[in-house]
DNA sequence: AGCTAAGCCCTTTTT
DNA sequence: GGGCTTAGCT
């Protein structure tokens, strides 16, 4: 990625294309329907290698044969690729070759000499998608993609625009991009500075509010009165404004600003917008269903042209895969495309190349439960009697779930399936841990995608704060982070004084430090320490331009005493942290400058995975979008977890539909095998709670689904050392929906399942007892515990003999409200909820 | 100033 | 259950 600080004169980057970009070409015209017979065009050894991609693509064309990138496309895909002039909306179902269409379309534009690579604006939603698109365009036209500077995420393109025109937004080009963590810390300062109780009005919550406003494209003046009042007794608007002002003095942006500033800039400078209109001859947008209002405004500004001028915009999306409503995505954007771009051509891609008919059938049946769809029906020609139906499995608890999934994986592995072809897709990241634990025990390679991130580690953030401050000395957040790390005797008192001094004079804290050294406001010791800090930073800043950046980075960490701090640390983590710091320096090598590096990590928080290692992928359903695997495991299909309680509480019906789309995304990731799991017991907040199978299981078609028979009596229960449980005597699963959990779900269907998971008010009701009717035990947290005792005071007594469905028989050792401490014969002492045990 | 112990909150998804 | 922040102590 370019570092974004290039000084290349903007509008002279490329020669004028041959002929008018949207008119007939001066060179050999290429009717789009030329018969095809071209061999693989630019490989590394082709004569065109080494040229830019446009040149290579054209060279391929000039050979006089139809480029083979068009062959192998189905008619709809062909149309989507070849309709390059005028607005096009491609509704592409899962696995219908969406990315292929996008990349081929780009190749086609280039090969038709309609535009230079730098004249194509191609926007994706995630960095991963951008990376993949770059690679695939590269493969199509031969070699790596140089010269497509405007392919990237909304945010990365936003940064690029902002670096160029920072002054129009009241920033300087070297501005810092703050991540969520910085933002929260900053807001916390503002809240406290305003004398607002930050317990009652958490900074994190306000950060989310601001983010929501920005997603809607609202600046402080625009936010609705109600919203403004809702936070901190009506101070919402002022706080938001104060936050923006503070960002300006810090010369910093948050993620939302990367979209909002360009919008504002284009609105206020129509001439500038015009220049970009001239520049971007073709605009492509991936995952259009995920765009939020701000992104929509951004796109419309760039894509809409005066009457008569062709609007060469192509948006690709799938309303059934819209899963980001919670962060402001507006499915409406895709629904109104035809209104926004008059004369738009709408092309549906419904032929699926990815999954078996069982998987497709299951997914289609599920998603049909949603209302308000554009209505696509995926189909496939693929039909193989050997194809496996979607497998639904039941497990007792998440531990057994992980164990069983592990066994299935090992079995597949023995059948020579690669781990790289398998993935576990979870609803919420806390589910990952159990699988990780299990796989560590098994010695099974796994990779967590989008998990705890490298760049979020303490030592990395510290190091980055040093680098940020060197690059941008107004970055007070960075300053505050490291001014006393390692310890330099600069405590709260000193920092507060610096803070006040800086604020009073409207200067950065580093500058304030430099000035305060010469005053007598601080103690001599603090002054000495500050002097060292300031001198160090001045020196490092001097080295910035002429020292290799990796060398400078090492120098900074050495001279600041930061590495020494960890070397002297005797804790177990210290060596790992030093190793991470080395890794950080190593990863800087790929970048041209320290600034380029900082920008990369601000935007691309994910660390690259090494594909060479054969490993199972573990990730959330959200981050799985766009990926595919031979075998997919979908654990945790239980009410409250999936669909997630919070989605239901906050989103109501549309929340449920979004969850269903998420389930649809999960199913359609699978090419050949798909295993769904649900458990009867899950530990939530440290307590065992019983759970109901997800309603989505009911929405799967029986014809494409198998309820799998567990191998030998339920995984591990009777061989796991808990002794015989009553459950062992249950009928084994039959081939119909007759698992105990399932039956229970049916029985309870009319009950309000939403109460099943502890809501925040602390009341949760659960049901246990197979074969018995109706809810029995009440599990109540907090103050309602007392009530439940009054209702049913003599349910259990200390010393009583009881049975627990998981742990077997035991004696009650203690009772606290509804929580029992039980000495189990086999499982030892456990704390369980009274609803889970029966008197013997 | 710095450490430890005790409470507190939270646990959906992300550029 | 657990990670984090705060309060209170040395």
JSON list of N, CA and C in Angstrom, two decimals, chain A residues 381-409:
[
{"chain": "A", "resi": 381, "resn": "UNK", "atom": "N", "xyz": [-26.47, -26.62, -10.60]},
{"chain": "A", "resi": 381, "resn": "UNK", "atom": "CA", "xyz": [-26.64, -27.82, -11.42]},
{"chain": "A", "resi": 381, "resn": "UNK", "atom": "C", "xyz": [-26.08, -29.03, -10.71]},
{"chain": "A", "resi": 382, "resn": "UNK", "atom": "N", "xyz": [-25.34, -28.70, -9.67]},
{"chain": "A", "resi": 382, "resn": "UNK", "atom": "CA", "xyz": [-24.60, -29.74, -9.02]},
{"chain": "A", "resi": 382, "resn": "UNK", "atom": "C", "xyz": [-25.55, -30.64, -8.24]},
{"chain": "A", "resi": 383, "resn": "UNK", "atom": "N", "xyz": [-25.47, -31.91, -8.51]},
{"chain": "A", "resi": 383, "resn": "UNK", "atom": "CA", "xyz": [-26.29, -32.83, -7.75]},
{"chain": "A", "resi": 383, "resn": "UNK", "atom": "C", "xyz": [-25.56, -34.15, -7.70]},
{"chain": "A", "resi": 384, "resn": "UNK", "atom": "N", "xyz": [-25.23, -34.54, -6.52]},
{"chain": "A", "resi": 384, "resn": "UNK", "atom": "CA", "xyz": [-24.43, -35.76, -6.36]},
{"chain": "A", "resi": 384, "resn": "UNK", "atom": "C", "xyz": [-25.05, -36.55, -5.23]},
{"chain": "A", "resi": 385, "resn": "UNK", "atom": "N", "xyz": [-25.45, -37.77, -5.50]},
{"chain": "A", "resi": 385, "resn": "UNK", "atom": "CA", "xyz": [-26.09, -38.57, -4.44]},
{"chain": "A", "resi": 385, "resn": "UNK", "atom": "C", "xyz": [-25.18, -38.76, -3.23]},
{"chain": "A", "resi": 386, "resn": "UNK", "atom": "N", "xyz": [-23.88, -38.60, -3.43]},
{"chain": "A", "resi": 386, "resn": "UNK", "atom": "CA", "xyz": [-22.96, -38.76, -2.30]},
{"chain": "A", "resi": 386, "resn": "UNK", "atom": "C", "xyz": [-22.92, -37.53, -1.41]},
{"chain": "A", "resi": 387, "resn": "UNK", "atom": "N", "xyz": [-23.50, -36.46, -1.88]},
{"chain": "A", "resi": 387, "resn": "UNK", "atom": "CA", "xyz": [-23.42, -35.23, -1.10]},
{"chain": "A", "resi": 387, "resn": "UNK", "atom": "C", "xyz": [-24.10, -35.40, 0.25]},
{"chain": "A", "resi": 388, "resn": "UNK", "atom": "N", "xyz": [-23.43, -34.85, 1.24]},
{"chain": "A", "resi": 388, "resn": "UNK", "atom": "CA", "xyz": [-23.92, -34.98, 2.60]},
{"chain": "A", "resi": 388, "resn": "UNK", "atom": "C", "xyz": [-24.97, -33.91, 2.88]},
{"chain": "A", "resi": 389, "resn": "UNK", "atom": "N", "xyz": [-26.00, -34.28, 3.60]},
{"chain": "A", "resi": 389, "resn": "UNK", "atom": "CA", "xyz": [-26.95, -33.27, 4.05]},
{"chain": "A", "resi": 389, "resn": "UNK", "atom": "C", "xyz": [-26.32, -32.41, 5.14]},
{"chain": "A", "resi": 390, "resn": "UNK", "atom": "N", "xyz": [-26.96, -31.32, 5.43]},
{"chain": "A", "resi": 390, "resn": "UNK", "atom": "CA", "xyz": [-26.50, -30.50, 6.55]},
{"chain": "A", "resi": 390, "resn": "UNK", "atom": "C", "xyz": [-26.73, -31.30, 7.83]},
{"chain": "A", "resi": 391, "resn": "UNK", "atom": "N", "xyz": [-25.70, -31.41, 8.64]},
{"chain": "A", "resi": 391, "resn": "UNK", "atom": "CA", "xyz": [-25.78, -32.23, 9.84]},
{"chain": "A", "resi": 391, "resn": "UNK", "atom": "C", "xyz": [-26.08, -31.35, 11.06]},
{"chain": "A", "resi": 392, "resn": "UNK", "atom": "N", "xyz": [-27.09, -31.74, 11.80]},
{"chain": "A", "resi": 392, "resn": "UNK", "atom": "CA", "xyz": [-27.37, -31.03, 13.06]},
{"chain": "A", "resi": 392, "resn": "UNK", "atom": "C", "xyz": [-27.01, -31.95, 14.22]},
{"chain": "A", "resi": 393, "resn": "UNK", "atom": "N", "xyz": [-26.20, -31.44, 15.14]},
{"chain": "A", "resi": 393, "resn": "UNK", "atom": "CA", "xyz": [-25.77, -32.25, 16.27]},
{"chain": "A", "resi": 393, "resn": "UNK", "atom": "C", "xyz": [-26.16, -31.57, 17.58]},
{"chain": "A", "resi": 394, "resn": "UNK", "atom": "N", "xyz": [-26.41, -32.40, 18.57]},
{"chain": "A", "resi": 394, "resn": "UNK", "atom": "CA", "xyz": [-26.69, -31.87, 19.89]},
{"chain": "A", "resi": 394, "resn": "UNK", "atom": "C", "xyz": [-25.55, -32.24, 20.83]},
{"chain": "A", "resi": 395, "resn": "UNK", "atom": "N", "xyz": [-25.26, -31.37, 21.76]},
{"chain": "A", "resi": 395, "resn": "UNK", "atom": "CA", "xyz": [-24.27, -31.70, 22.76]},
{"chain": "A", "resi": 395, "resn": "UNK", "atom": "C", "xyz": [-24.76, -31.18, 24.10]},
{"chain": "A", "resi": 396, "resn": "UNK", "atom": "N", "xyz": [-24.17, -31.71, 25.17]},
{"chain": "A", "resi": 396, "resn": "UNK", "atom": "CA", "xyz": [-24.61, -31.29, 26.48]},
{"chain": "A", "resi": 396, "resn": "UNK", "atom": "C", "xyz": [-24.20, -29.90, 26.83]},
{"chain": "A", "resi": 397, "resn": "UNK", "atom": "N", "xyz": [-22.95, -29.64, 26.60]},
{"chain": "A", "resi": 397, "resn": "UNK", "atom": "CA", "xyz": [-22.47, -28.31, 26.94]},
{"chain": "A", "resi": 397, "resn": "UNK", "atom": "C", "xyz": [-21.39, -27.94, 25.93]},
{"chain": "A", "resi": 398, "resn": "UNK", "atom": "N", "xyz": [-20.90, -26.73, 26.10]},
{"chain": "A", "resi": 398, "resn": "UNK", "atom": "CA", "xyz": [-19.97, -26.22, 25.11]},
{"chain": "A", "resi": 398, "resn": "UNK", "atom": "C", "xyz": [-18.66, -27.02, 25.10]},
{"chain": "A", "resi": 399, "resn": "UNK", "atom": "N", "xyz": [-18.35, -27.60, 26.23]},
{"chain": "A", "resi": 399, "resn": "UNK", "atom": "CA", "xyz": [-17.13, -28.40, 26.29]},
{"chain": "A", "resi": 399, "resn": "UNK", "atom": "C", "xyz": [-17.26, -29.63, 25.41]},
{"chain": "A", "resi": 400, "resn": "UNK", "atom": "N", "xyz": [-18.40, -30.28, 25.53]},
{"chain": "A", "resi": 400, "resn": "UNK", "atom": "CA", "xyz": [-18.59, -31.45, 24.69]},
{"chain": "A", "resi": 400, "resn": "UNK", "atom": "C", "xyz": [-18.70, -31.06, 23.23]},
{"chain": "A", "resi": 401, "resn": "UNK", "atom": "N", "xyz": [-19.30, -29.92, 23.00]},
{"chain": "A", "resi": 401, "resn": "UNK", "atom": "CA", "xyz": [-19.41, -29.41, 21.64]},
{"chain": "A", "resi": 401, "resn": "UNK", "atom": "C", "xyz": [-18.02, -29.28, 21.02]},
{"chain": "A", "resi": 402, "resn": "UNK", "atom": "N", "xyz": [-17.12, -28.67, 21.77]},
{"chain": "A", "resi": 402, "resn": "UNK", "atom": "CA", "xyz": [-15.77, -28.48, 21.27]},
{"chain": "A", "resi": 402, "resn": "UNK", "atom": "C", "xyz": [-15.08, -29.83, 21.07]},
{"chain": "A", "resi": 403, "resn": "UNK", "atom": "N", "xyz": [-15.32, -30.74, 22.00]},
{"chain": "A", "resi": 403, "resn": "UNK", "atom": "CA", "xyz": [-14.68, -32.04, 21.90]},
{"chain": "A", "resi": 403, "resn": "UNK", "atom": "C", "xyz": [-15.17, -32.78, 20.66]},
{"chain": "A", "resi": 404, "resn": "UNK", "atom": "N", "xyz": [-16.48, -32.73, 20.43]},
{"chain": "A", "resi": 404, "resn": "UNK", "atom": "CA", "xyz": [-17.04, -33.45, 19.30]},
{"chain": "A", "resi": 404, "resn": "UNK", "atom": "C", "xyz": [-16.60, -32.84, 17.97]},
{"chain": "A", "resi": 405, "resn": "UNK", "atom": "N", "xyz": [-16.56, -31.52, 17.93]},
{"chain": "A", "resi": 405, "resn": "UNK", "atom": "CA", "xyz": [-16.09, -30.87, 16.70]},
{"chain": "A", "resi": 405, "resn": "UNK", "atom": "C", "xyz": [-14.63, -31.27, 16.45]},
{"chain": "A", "resi": 406, "resn": "UNK", "atom": "N", "xyz": [-13.85, -31.29, 17.52]},
{"chain": "A", "resi": 406, "resn": "UNK", "atom": "CA", "xyz": [-12.46, -31.72, 17.39]},
{"chain": "A", "resi": 406, "resn": "UNK", "atom": "C", "xyz": [-12.35, -33.12, 16.82]},
{"chain": "A", "resi": 407, "resn": "UNK", "atom": "N", "xyz": [-13.21, -34.01, 17.31]},
{"chain": "A", "resi": 407, "resn": "UNK", "atom": "CA", "xyz": [-13.17, -35.38, 16.81]},
{"chain": "A", "resi": 407, "resn": "UNK", "atom": "C", "xyz": [-13.54, -35.45, 15.34]},
{"chain": "A", "resi": 408, "resn": "UNK", "atom": "N", "xyz": [-14.55, -34.72, 14.98]},
{"chain": "A", "resi": 408, "resn": "UNK", "atom": "CA", "xyz": [-14.98, -34.69, 13.58]},
{"chain": "A", "resi": 408, "resn": "UNK", "atom": "C", "xyz": [-13.83, -34.18, 12.70]},
{"chain": "A", "resi": 409, "resn": "UNK", "atom": "N", "xyz": [-13.17, -33.17, 13.18]},
{"chain": "A", "resi": 409, "resn": "UNK", "atom": "CA", "xyz": [-12.06, -32.61, 12.41]},
{"chain": "A", "resi": 409, "resn": "UNK", "atom": "C", "xyz": [-10.94, -33.63, 12.25]}
]
